[in-house]
mmCIF file of C-alpha atoms and ligand atoms in Angstrom:
data_model
loop_
_atom_site.group_PDB
_atom_site.id
_atom_site.type_symbol
_atom_site.label_atom_id
_atom_site.label_comp_id
_atom_site.label_asym_id
_atom_site.label_seq_id
_atom_site.Cartn_x
_atom_site.Cartn_y
_atom_site.Cartn_z
ATOM 1 C CA MET A 1 17.982 -11.675 -67.778
ATOM 2 C CA PRO A 2 14.253 -10.854 -67.543
ATOM 3 C CA ASP A 3 13.127 -8.639 -70.453
ATOM 4 C CA THR A 4 10.881 -6.491 -68.209
ATOM 5 C CA LEU A 5 11.624 -4.998 -64.825
ATOM 6 C CA ALA A 6 9.329 -6.097 -61.963
ATOM 7 C CA ALA A 7 6.636 -3.462 -61.286
ATOM 8 C CA PRO A 8 6.933 -1.774 -57.884
ATOM 9 C CA PRO A 9 4.396 -3.217 -55.412
ATOM 10 C CA SER A 10 1.121 -1.301 -55.093
ATOM 11 C CA LEU A 11 0.793 1.070 -52.173
ATOM 12 C CA GLN A 12 -1.018 0.170 -48.960
ATOM 13 C CA VAL A 13 -3.593 2.742 -47.916
ATOM 14 C CA PHE A 14 -5.135 2.561 -44.436
ATOM 15 C CA ARG A 15 -8.615 3.913 -43.695
ATOM 16 C CA HIS A 16 -10.818 3.619 -40.632
ATOM 17 C CA GLN A 17 -12.885 0.422 -40.511
ATOM 18 C CA SER A 18 -16.011 0.350 -38.347
ATOM 19 C CA SER A 19 -14.884 -1.527 -35.252
ATOM 20 C CA SER A 20 -15.952 -5.157 -35.097
ATOM 21 C CA SER A 21 -16.786 -6.705 -31.715
ATOM 22 C CA LEU A 22 -13.972 -8.163 -29.634
ATOM 23 C CA THR A 23 -13.030 -11.815 -30.074
ATOM 24 C CA LYS A 24 -13.373 -14.311 -27.188
ATOM 25 C CA GLN A 25 -9.592 -14.241 -26.785
ATOM 26 C CA GLN A 26 -9.567 -10.449 -26.487
ATOM 27 C CA GLU A 27 -12.456 -10.564 -23.964
ATOM 28 C CA GLU A 28 -10.541 -13.116 -21.890
ATOM 29 C CA ILE A 29 -7.426 -10.900 -21.930
ATOM 30 C CA ILE A 30 -9.456 -7.942 -20.647
ATOM 31 C CA ARG A 31 -11.116 -10.085 -17.938
ATOM 32 C CA LEU A 32 -7.798 -11.515 -16.754
ATOM 33 C CA LYS A 33 -5.958 -8.194 -16.644
ATOM 34 C CA GLU A 34 -8.694 -6.773 -14.419
ATOM 35 C CA GLU A 35 -8.722 -9.859 -12.195
ATOM 36 C CA LYS A 36 -4.928 -9.733 -11.784
ATOM 37 C CA ASN A 37 -4.600 -5.940 -11.406
ATOM 38 C CA ALA A 38 -2.434 -5.815 -14.531
ATOM 39 C CA ILE A 39 -1.991 -2.931 -16.955
ATOM 40 C CA ILE A 40 -1.268 -3.463 -20.657
ATOM 41 C CA LEU A 41 1.111 -0.847 -22.053
ATOM 42 C CA CYS A 42 1.346 -1.016 -25.816
ATOM 43 C CA HIS A 43 3.643 0.616 -28.356
ATOM 44 C CA ASN A 44 2.130 2.193 -31.490
ATOM 45 C CA TYR A 45 3.794 -0.510 -33.643
ATOM 46 C CA GLN A 46 1.873 -3.447 -32.161
ATOM 47 C CA ILE A 47 -0.745 -5.313 -34.187
ATOM 48 C CA ASP A 48 -4.251 -3.832 -34.095
ATOM 49 C CA PRO A 49 -5.892 -6.613 -31.975
ATOM 50 C CA ILE A 50 -3.324 -5.949 -29.214
ATOM 51 C CA GLN A 51 -3.801 -2.177 -29.442
ATOM 52 C CA GLN A 52 -7.547 -2.770 -28.991
ATOM 53 C CA VAL A 53 -7.140 -4.455 -25.563
ATOM 54 C CA ALA A 54 -4.422 -2.127 -24.222
ATOM 55 C CA ASP A 55 -4.900 0.357 -21.388
ATOM 56 C CA TYR A 56 -2.510 2.782 -23.050
ATOM 57 C CA VAL A 57 -1.097 2.948 -26.589
ATOM 58 C CA GLY A 58 1.738 5.398 -27.253
ATOM 59 C CA ASP A 59 5.341 6.203 -28.086
ATOM 60 C CA SER A 60 8.410 5.367 -26.009
ATOM 61 C CA LEU A 61 8.195 8.579 -23.980
ATOM 62 C CA GLY A 62 4.499 8.193 -23.158
ATOM 63 C CA LEU A 63 5.042 4.544 -22.251
ATOM 64 C CA ALA A 64 7.961 5.376 -19.929
ATOM 65 C CA ARG A 65 5.822 8.022 -18.213
ATOM 66 C CA LYS A 66 2.881 5.601 -17.804
ATOM 67 C CA ALA A 67 5.218 2.918 -16.471
ATOM 68 C CA ALA A 68 6.585 5.407 -13.916
ATOM 69 C CA GLU A 69 3.156 6.351 -12.577
ATOM 70 C CA THR A 70 1.098 3.135 -12.643
ATOM 71 C CA ASP A 71 -0.404 1.577 -9.482
ATOM 72 C CA ALA A 72 -1.008 -1.792 -11.165
ATOM 73 C CA GLU A 73 0.835 -4.785 -9.675
ATOM 74 C CA ILE A 74 1.704 -6.295 -13.047
ATOM 75 C CA ILE A 75 2.849 -4.421 -16.154
ATOM 76 C CA ILE A 76 2.434 -6.310 -19.415
ATOM 77 C CA PHE A 77 4.554 -4.568 -21.969
ATOM 78 C CA CYS A 78 3.497 -5.081 -25.550
ATOM 79 C CA GLY A 79 6.541 -3.683 -27.298
ATOM 80 C CA VAL A 80 10.178 -4.725 -27.478
ATOM 81 C CA HIS A 81 12.679 -5.793 -24.820
ATOM 82 C CA PHE A 82 14.360 -2.437 -24.095
ATOM 83 C CA MET A 83 10.930 -0.860 -23.477
ATOM 84 C CA ALA A 84 9.898 -3.556 -20.990
ATOM 85 C CA GLU A 85 13.317 -3.259 -19.350
ATOM 86 C CA THR A 86 12.772 0.499 -18.935
ATOM 87 C CA ALA A 87 9.436 -0.231 -17.233
ATOM 88 C CA LYS A 88 11.196 -2.678 -14.873
ATOM 89 C CA ILE A 89 13.946 -0.156 -14.047
ATOM 90 C CA LEU A 90 11.267 2.373 -13.080
ATOM 91 C CA ASN A 91 9.282 -0.256 -11.125
ATOM 92 C CA PRO A 92 11.738 -2.771 -9.648
ATOM 93 C CA GLY A 93 9.143 -4.038 -7.159
ATOM 94 C CA LYS A 94 6.575 -4.862 -9.839
ATOM 95 C CA THR A 95 6.224 -7.820 -12.139
ATOM 96 C CA VAL A 96 6.956 -6.775 -15.735
ATOM 97 C CA LEU A 97 6.016 -9.255 -18.451
ATOM 98 C CA LEU A 98 6.863 -9.230 -22.166
ATOM 99 C CA PRO A 99 4.758 -11.629 -24.297
ATOM 100 C CA ASP A 100 7.843 -12.679 -26.314
ATOM 101 C CA LEU A 101 11.232 -12.274 -24.612
ATOM 102 C CA ASP A 102 12.969 -12.503 -28.002
ATOM 103 C CA ALA A 103 11.343 -9.281 -29.196
ATOM 104 C CA GLY A 104 14.596 -7.332 -29.447
ATOM 105 C CA CYS A 105 15.661 -4.312 -31.523
ATOM 106 C CA SER A 106 18.345 -4.041 -34.218
ATOM 107 C CA LEU A 107 19.127 -0.492 -33.149
ATOM 108 C CA SER A 108 19.705 -1.535 -29.553
ATOM 109 C CA ASP A 109 21.913 -4.408 -30.780
ATOM 110 C CA SER A 110 24.036 -1.966 -32.787
ATOM 111 C CA CYS A 111 25.556 -0.599 -29.564
ATOM 112 C CA PRO A 112 26.995 -3.419 -27.414
ATOM 113 C CA ALA A 113 27.715 -2.203 -23.864
ATOM 114 C CA GLU A 114 31.300 -3.572 -23.911
ATOM 115 C CA GLN A 115 32.136 -1.467 -26.979
ATOM 116 C CA LEU A 116 30.631 1.645 -25.439
ATOM 117 C CA ALA A 117 32.481 1.001 -22.151
ATOM 118 C CA ALA A 118 35.786 0.687 -24.042
ATOM 119 C CA TYR A 119 35.135 3.936 -25.951
ATOM 120 C CA LYS A 120 34.153 5.715 -22.749
ATOM 121 C CA GLN A 121 37.333 4.581 -21.041
ATOM 122 C CA LYS A 122 39.403 6.154 -23.815
ATOM 123 C CA ASN A 123 37.233 9.318 -23.825
ATOM 124 C CA PRO A 124 36.249 9.821 -20.175
ATOM 125 C CA ASP A 125 35.088 13.435 -20.576
ATOM 126 C CA LEU A 126 32.289 12.698 -23.039
ATOM 127 C CA TYR A 127 28.706 13.392 -21.985
ATOM 128 C CA ILE A 128 26.737 10.371 -23.202
ATOM 129 C CA VAL A 129 23.162 10.911 -24.409
ATOM 130 C CA ALA A 130 21.532 7.547 -25.108
ATOM 131 C CA TYR A 131 18.403 7.120 -27.172
ATOM 132 C CA VAL A 132 16.095 4.880 -25.134
ATOM 133 C CA ASN A 133 16.433 2.141 -27.816
ATOM 134 C CA CYS A 134 19.417 0.555 -26.048
ATOM 135 C CA SER A 135 20.093 -2.075 -23.388
ATOM 136 C CA ALA A 136 20.020 -1.356 -19.649
ATOM 137 C CA ALA A 137 23.815 -1.888 -19.616
ATOM 138 C CA VAL A 138 24.211 0.933 -22.180
ATOM 139 C CA LYS A 139 21.838 3.140 -20.173
ATOM 140 C CA ALA A 140 23.967 2.507 -17.083
ATOM 141 C CA LEU A 141 27.004 3.918 -18.948
ATOM 142 C CA SER A 142 25.083 7.031 -20.051
ATOM 143 C CA ASP A 143 24.472 10.441 -18.495
ATOM 144 C CA VAL A 144 20.954 11.002 -19.771
ATOM 145 C CA ILE A 145 18.408 9.095 -21.865
ATOM 146 C CA CYS A 146 16.167 10.558 -24.559
ATOM 147 C CA THR A 147 13.386 9.357 -26.824
ATOM 148 C CA SER A 148 12.518 10.573 -30.306
ATOM 149 C CA GLY A 149 9.806 12.705 -28.639
ATOM 150 C CA ASN A 150 12.186 14.689 -26.411
ATOM 151 C CA ALA A 151 15.669 14.274 -27.973
ATOM 152 C CA VAL A 152 15.939 17.938 -29.006
ATOM 153 C CA LYS A 153 14.821 19.175 -25.579
ATOM 154 C CA ILE A 154 17.249 16.851 -23.786
ATOM 155 C CA VAL A 155 20.298 17.716 -25.930
ATOM 156 C CA GLU A 156 19.554 21.436 -25.464
ATOM 157 C CA GLN A 157 19.922 20.973 -21.696
ATOM 158 C CA VAL A 158 23.333 19.275 -21.752
ATOM 159 C CA PRO A 159 25.946 21.654 -20.253
ATOM 160 C CA GLN A 160 27.529 23.685 -23.087
ATOM 161 C CA ASP A 161 31.080 22.921 -21.975
ATOM 162 C CA ARG A 162 30.641 19.148 -22.440
ATOM 163 C CA GLU A 163 31.261 17.266 -25.675
ATOM 164 C CA ILE A 164 28.361 14.907 -26.439
ATOM 165 C CA LEU A 165 28.461 11.338 -27.681
ATOM 166 C CA PHE A 166 24.996 10.375 -28.978
ATOM 167 C CA VAL A 167 24.218 6.623 -29.055
ATOM 168 C CA PRO A 168 23.057 4.415 -30.758
ATOM 169 C CA ASP A 169 21.081 5.978 -33.638
ATOM 170 C CA GLN A 170 23.150 8.046 -36.067
ATOM 171 C CA ASN A 171 20.043 9.127 -37.995
ATOM 172 C CA LEU A 172 18.196 10.525 -34.990
ATOM 173 C CA GLY A 173 21.516 12.050 -33.875
ATOM 174 C CA GLN A 174 22.027 13.808 -37.242
ATOM 175 C CA TRP A 175 18.488 15.167 -37.082
ATOM 176 C CA VAL A 176 19.041 16.490 -33.530
ATOM 177 C CA ILE A 177 22.264 18.203 -34.662
ATOM 178 C CA GLY A 178 20.244 19.920 -37.406
ATOM 179 C CA GLN A 179 17.544 21.013 -34.948
ATOM 180 C CA THR A 180 19.825 22.221 -32.144
ATOM 181 C CA GLY A 181 23.013 23.283 -33.953
ATOM 182 C CA ARG A 182 24.880 21.351 -31.238
ATOM 183 C CA LYS A 183 27.891 19.330 -32.405
ATOM 184 C CA MET A 184 27.839 15.688 -31.289
ATOM 185 C CA GLN A 185 29.833 12.537 -31.929
ATOM 186 C CA LEU A 186 27.463 9.901 -33.342
ATOM 187 C CA TRP A 187 27.550 6.170 -32.696
ATOM 188 C CA PRO A 188 27.197 4.387 -36.072
ATOM 189 C CA GLY A 189 23.957 2.509 -35.273
ATOM 190 C CA SER A 190 20.639 2.440 -37.107
ATOM 191 C CA CYS A 191 17.216 0.799 -37.216
ATOM 192 C CA TYR A 192 17.085 -1.881 -39.903
ATOM 193 C CA ALA A 193 13.410 -1.103 -40.644
ATOM 194 C CA HIS A 194 13.510 2.701 -40.943
ATOM 195 C CA VAL A 195 16.599 2.780 -43.184
ATOM 196 C CA LEU A 196 14.651 0.789 -45.814
ATOM 197 C CA PHE A 197 12.764 3.912 -46.905
ATOM 198 C CA THR A 198 14.598 5.511 -49.828
ATOM 199 C CA LYS A 199 14.388 8.862 -51.602
ATOM 200 C CA GLU A 200 13.367 6.998 -54.788
ATOM 201 C CA SER A 201 10.632 4.931 -53.134
ATOM 202 C CA ILE A 202 9.115 8.054 -51.541
ATOM 203 C CA GLU A 203 9.346 10.018 -54.797
ATOM 204 C CA ARG A 204 7.323 7.249 -56.511
ATOM 205 C CA CYS A 205 4.730 7.442 -53.763
ATOM 206 C CA ARG A 206 4.524 11.229 -54.061
ATOM 207 C CA LEU A 207 3.716 10.952 -57.772
ATOM 208 C CA GLU A 208 0.571 9.036 -56.778
ATOM 209 C CA TYR A 209 -0.284 11.283 -53.814
ATOM 210 C CA PRO A 210 1.112 14.727 -54.761
ATOM 211 C CA HIS A 211 -0.929 16.604 -52.143
ATOM 212 C CA ALA A 212 -0.287 14.301 -49.199
ATOM 213 C CA PRO A 213 2.102 15.677 -46.559
ATOM 214 C CA VAL A 214 5.018 13.326 -45.824
ATOM 215 C CA VAL A 215 5.531 12.530 -42.127
ATOM 216 C CA ALA A 216 8.777 10.742 -41.234
ATOM 217 C CA HIS A 217 10.275 9.225 -38.105
ATOM 218 C CA PRO A 218 13.726 10.667 -37.310
ATOM 219 C CA GLU A 219 15.237 7.148 -37.575
ATOM 220 C CA CYS A 220 14.867 7.491 -41.389
ATOM 221 C CA ILE A 221 18.000 8.378 -43.388
ATOM 222 C CA ASP A 222 18.719 12.080 -44.061
ATOM 223 C CA SER A 223 17.789 12.077 -47.781
ATOM 224 C CA VAL A 224 14.344 10.770 -46.747
ATOM 225 C CA ARG A 225 13.957 13.148 -43.787
ATOM 226 C CA GLU A 226 14.749 16.039 -46.137
ATOM 227 C CA MET A 227 11.670 15.164 -48.221
ATOM 228 C CA ALA A 228 9.365 15.197 -45.200
ATOM 229 C CA ASP A 229 6.939 17.957 -44.257
ATOM 230 C CA GLU A 230 7.284 16.855 -40.642
ATOM 231 C CA VAL A 231 9.860 14.719 -38.798
ATOM 232 C CA CYS A 232 8.646 13.524 -35.413
ATOM 233 C CA SER A 233 8.063 10.741 -32.902
ATOM 234 C CA THR A 234 5.163 8.369 -33.377
ATOM 235 C CA GLU A 235 3.075 10.264 -30.785
ATOM 236 C CA LYS A 236 3.575 13.598 -32.523
ATOM 237 C CA MET A 237 2.497 11.993 -35.811
ATOM 238 C CA VAL A 238 -1.022 11.802 -34.376
ATOM 239 C CA SER A 239 -1.183 15.488 -33.423
ATOM 240 C CA PHE A 240 0.501 16.621 -36.652
ATOM 241 C CA CYS A 241 -2.055 14.763 -38.820
ATOM 242 C CA GLN A 242 -4.912 15.965 -36.604
ATOM 243 C CA ASN A 243 -3.932 19.630 -36.890
ATOM 244 C CA ASN A 244 -3.059 19.554 -40.607
ATOM 245 C CA PRO A 245 -6.029 20.189 -42.969
ATOM 246 C CA ALA A 246 -4.948 17.484 -45.481
ATOM 247 C CA ASP A 247 -7.087 14.338 -45.691
ATOM 248 C CA THR A 248 -4.312 11.947 -46.811
ATOM 249 C CA PHE A 249 -0.785 11.541 -45.409
ATOM 250 C CA ILE A 250 2.284 9.512 -46.394
ATOM 251 C CA ILE A 251 3.624 7.962 -43.190
ATOM 252 C CA LEU A 252 7.264 6.840 -42.997
ATOM 253 C CA THR A 253 7.456 4.521 -40.049
ATOM 254 C CA GLU A 254 6.418 1.037 -38.968
ATOM 255 C CA THR A 255 2.967 0.008 -40.243
ATOM 256 C CA GLY A 256 1.443 -0.622 -36.791
ATOM 257 C CA MET A 257 1.267 3.170 -36.557
ATOM 258 C CA MET A 258 -1.498 3.176 -39.178
ATOM 259 C CA HIS A 259 -3.874 1.422 -36.739
ATOM 260 C CA ARG A 260 -3.412 4.127 -34.118
ATOM 261 C CA LEU A 261 -3.808 6.872 -36.755
ATOM 262 C CA THR A 262 -6.959 5.449 -38.375
ATOM 263 C CA ARG A 263 -8.547 4.787 -34.956
ATOM 264 C CA GLU A 264 -7.923 8.333 -33.712
ATOM 265 C CA LEU A 265 -8.436 10.166 -37.011
ATOM 266 C CA PRO A 266 -11.207 8.158 -38.703
ATOM 267 C CA GLU A 267 -11.915 10.814 -41.342
ATOM 268 C CA LYS A 268 -8.339 10.718 -42.752
ATOM 269 C CA SER A 269 -6.350 8.219 -44.889
ATOM 270 C CA PHE A 270 -2.759 7.074 -44.418
ATOM 271 C CA VAL A 271 -0.433 5.719 -47.092
ATOM 272 C CA ALA A 272 2.235 3.411 -45.647
ATOM 273 C CA GLY A 273 5.440 4.787 -47.116
ATOM 274 C CA PRO A 274 6.934 2.160 -49.440
ATOM 275 C CA THR A 275 10.476 0.860 -49.078
ATOM 276 C CA GLY A 276 12.614 -0.219 -52.020
ATOM 277 C CA ASN A 277 11.123 -3.722 -52.183
ATOM 278 C CA CYS A 278 7.729 -3.697 -50.570
ATOM 279 C CA ALA A 279 4.678 -1.564 -49.907
ATOM 280 C CA CYS A 280 4.810 -1.867 -46.153
ATOM 281 C CA ASN A 281 7.354 -1.730 -43.409
ATOM 282 C CA ASP A 282 6.879 -4.074 -40.456
ATOM 283 C CA CYS A 283 9.417 -4.338 -37.638
ATOM 284 C CA ARG A 284 9.959 -8.070 -37.233
ATOM 285 C CA PHE A 285 10.657 -7.637 -33.504
ATOM 286 C CA MET A 286 7.510 -5.627 -32.740
ATOM 287 C CA LYS A 287 5.445 -8.203 -34.626
ATOM 288 C CA MET A 288 6.675 -11.097 -32.421
ATOM 289 C CA ASN A 289 3.994 -10.286 -29.844
ATOM 290 C CA THR A 290 0.677 -11.943 -30.694
ATOM 291 C CA LEU A 291 -2.721 -12.259 -28.985
ATOM 292 C CA PRO A 292 -2.141 -15.936 -27.997
ATOM 293 C CA LYS A 293 1.240 -15.004 -26.459
ATOM 294 C CA LEU A 294 -0.381 -12.084 -24.604
ATOM 295 C CA LEU A 295 -3.126 -14.346 -23.233
ATOM 296 C CA ASP A 296 -0.571 -16.966 -22.237
ATOM 297 C CA CYS A 297 1.482 -14.296 -20.504
ATOM 298 C CA LEU A 298 -1.526 -13.226 -18.400
ATOM 299 C CA GLN A 299 -2.437 -16.825 -17.547
ATOM 300 C CA SER A 300 1.071 -17.996 -16.642
ATOM 301 C CA GLY A 301 2.711 -14.793 -15.341
ATOM 302 C CA ALA A 302 5.657 -15.346 -17.706
ATOM 303 C CA PRO A 303 7.937 -14.523 -19.451
ATOM 304 C CA GLU A 304 9.110 -12.002 -16.873
ATOM 305 C CA ILE A 305 11.792 -9.304 -17.140
ATOM 306 C CA THR A 306 14.342 -9.877 -14.362
ATOM 307 C CA MET A 307 17.322 -7.636 -13.687
ATOM 308 C CA ASP A 308 20.278 -7.384 -11.377
ATOM 309 C CA SER A 309 19.630 -4.740 -8.661
ATOM 310 C CA ASP A 310 22.947 -2.883 -9.291
ATOM 311 C CA LEU A 311 22.087 -2.593 -12.984
ATOM 312 C CA ILE A 312 18.649 -1.231 -12.049
ATOM 313 C CA THR A 313 20.200 1.421 -9.801
ATOM 314 C CA GLN A 314 22.820 2.468 -12.392
ATOM 315 C CA SER A 315 20.415 2.626 -15.321
ATOM 316 C CA LYS A 316 17.652 4.395 -13.377
ATOM 317 C CA ALA A 317 19.594 7.659 -12.807
ATOM 318 C CA PRO A 318 19.826 8.689 -16.508
ATOM 319 C CA ILE A 319 16.179 7.694 -17.111
ATOM 320 C CA ARG A 320 15.061 9.780 -14.119
ATOM 321 C CA ARG A 321 17.139 12.681 -15.451
ATOM 322 C CA MET A 322 15.292 12.394 -18.760
ATOM 323 C CA LEU A 323 11.897 12.411 -17.036
ATOM 324 C CA ASP A 324 12.914 15.472 -14.988
ATOM 325 C CA TRP A 325 14.239 17.316 -18.046
ATOM 326 C CA SER A 326 11.262 16.608 -20.330
HETATM 327 P P1 13P B 1 8.848 6.308 -30.803
HETATM 328 O O1 13P B 1 9.461 6.650 -29.501
HETATM 329 O O2 13P B 1 8.726 7.476 -31.714
HETATM 330 O O3 13P B 1 7.561 5.618 -30.593
HETATM 331 O O4 13P B 1 9.815 5.300 -31.568
HETATM 332 C C1 13P B 1 10.204 4.071 -31.031
HETATM 333 C C2 13P B 1 10.845 3.196 -32.013
HETATM 334 O O5 13P B 1 11.247 2.096 -31.722
HETATM 335 C C3 13P B 1 10.997 3.697 -33.359
HETATM 336 O O6 13P B 1 11.475 2.684 -34.169
HETATM 337 FE FE1 SF4 B 2 14.043 -1.257 -33.027
HETATM 338 FE FE2 SF4 B 2 13.624 -0.354 -35.464
HETATM 339 FE FE3 SF4 B 2 11.967 -2.148 -34.457
HETATM 340 FE FE4 SF4 B 2 11.968 0.398 -33.507
HETATM 341 S S1 SF4 B 2 11.369 -0.291 -35.560
HETATM 342 S S2 SF4 B 2 11.928 -1.484 -32.314
HETATM 343 S S3 SF4 B 2 14.170 0.888 -33.671
HETATM 344 S S4 SF4 B 2 14.149 -2.449 -34.917
#
């Protein structure tokens, strides 16, 4: 037995750094995407060098909207598989590339389509609201899709006489129940990265930064969400921090978000909320995309997202409903 307990890791604080010039690799990526009429859509959790070369950086809702309206011939999706798949569903005639096809999502994996199909068969009257973090096969079984940015708005529009099953994130689902007062059955899924934040780890952080508002993603567990001054999607984190007079914030989500925040709000500081074991919180799937893989993707036109046309048709209807309702 050790005679002293290990000290908790020191906190990671992100501040704006004056932007250095682009690397040769980044310049080549920008040149190639223009030459090939490609657009780079990038989630807020990507590494900073990828965010710097993207045409649009945002949350799942913003990315779905951009994917629906782009004129580019090629969409390079710097995010995870279900996001690129959503872009393909909205643009079946376009080439959609994902720098690393193995960039999955633990939350999406927590709801296998066969299990949902079996549950639906036994409970045919349920109205299924699926968080966008799920496979196309799960979307095809659902009535409407939502993101963390519009989940409350979407659930509020579900006909009152229908019982809702919310899949796959129980934490987002619980939060939506609290916001809307609407009863829902919750699928027992969760994001492996967001559930690592604990009440104790955030309390420790608050002792060091007592005046910093706590901003949490709704995928965090309820005891953590309860400590937050604001619970919101990654996009709304930017506007919340912009409109709040504080100069330092504790951010409870994936660390890629700090790059977006420091770039857009250079006068403010952001403390990456600590988890039980470490001072940062990277999503291992989001971090699979790298600059060399992005460059390779542009040069080779692969790896490409391909989908069966029936699956595209079935999964498009609930996504379209979401875009119409939000
Ligand atoms: P946002 O839609 O808030 O960007 O969240 C996506 C996600 O994967 C959170 O883990
Ligand atoms: Fe999925 Fe969680 Fe990674 Fe988001 S942070 S992509 S929910 S594993």
